[in-house]
Short mmCIF file of C-alpha atoms in Angstrom, two decimals:
data_model
loop_
_atom_site.label_atom_id
_atom_site.label_comp_id
_atom_site.label_asym_id
_atom_site.label_seq_id
_atom_site.Cartn_x
_atom_site.Cartn_y
_atom_site.Cartn_z
CA GLY J 1 84.98 65.70 100.61
CA GLY J 2 86.44 65.60 97.11
CA LYS J 3 85.20 69.09 96.27
CA THR J 4 87.01 70.83 99.15
CA PRO J 5 90.62 70.49 97.83
CA GLY J 6 89.48 71.68 94.39
CA LEU J 7 87.70 74.67 95.89
CA LEU J 8 90.72 75.44 98.06
CA SER J 9 93.06 75.31 95.06
CA VAL J 10 90.76 77.68 93.16
CA ILE J 11 90.75 80.11 96.10
CA VAL J 12 94.54 79.89 96.43
CA ALA J 13 94.97 80.47 92.68
CA TYR J 14 92.54 83.42 92.86
CA VAL J 15 94.40 84.98 95.79
CA ALA J 16 97.74 84.35 94.04
CA GLY J 17 96.43 86.10 90.93
CA ILE J 18 95.33 89.10 92.99
CA SER J 19 98.62 89.23 94.88
CA ILE J 20 100.55 89.22 91.58
CA LEU J 21 98.47 92.18 90.38
CA VAL J 22 98.69 93.99 93.72
CA SER J 23 102.34 93.19 94.52
CA PRO J 24 103.92 96.06 92.50
CA LEU J 25 101.78 98.57 94.41
CA THR J 26 102.43 96.77 97.70
CA ALA J 27 106.16 96.72 96.95
CA LEU J 28 106.12 100.46 96.23
CA LEU J 29 104.19 101.16 99.44
CA LEU J 30 106.61 99.03 101.48
CA LEU J 31 109.58 100.73 99.83
CA ALA J 32 108.10 104.18 100.48
CA ALA J 33 107.42 103.22 104.11
CA ALA J 34 110.97 101.89 104.52
CA VAL J 35 112.45 105.09 103.04
CA LEU J 36 110.20 107.22 105.25
CA ILE J 37 111.17 105.27 108.39
CA GLY J 38 114.85 105.45 107.45
CA TYR J 39 114.55 109.19 106.76
CA LEU J 40 112.87 109.81 110.11
CA ALA J 41 115.46 107.63 111.88
CA THR J 42 118.38 109.56 110.34
CA ASN J 43 116.67 112.87 111.13
CA ARG J 44 116.31 111.82 114.77
CA ARG J 45 120.00 110.93 114.86
CA LEU J 46 120.91 114.29 113.29
CA VAL J 47 118.65 116.10 115.75
CA ARG J 48 120.33 114.26 118.63
CA LYS J 49 123.76 115.22 117.27
CA LEU J 50 122.69 118.86 116.85
CA THR J 51 121.09 119.02 120.30
CA ALA J 52 124.19 117.39 121.83
CA ARG J 53 126.10 120.58 120.94
#
């Protein structure tokens, strides 16, 4: 039973290390997705305004 917390902490530390390395890429992907969604949303609004004429 004593080995489990140690193993868990190693796994958590390992995952944390990976997430630190991956996070800049993930952040860029999320930012790009947010910009894309926002761009599409504004385009839809503009299209609605144009079609309303």
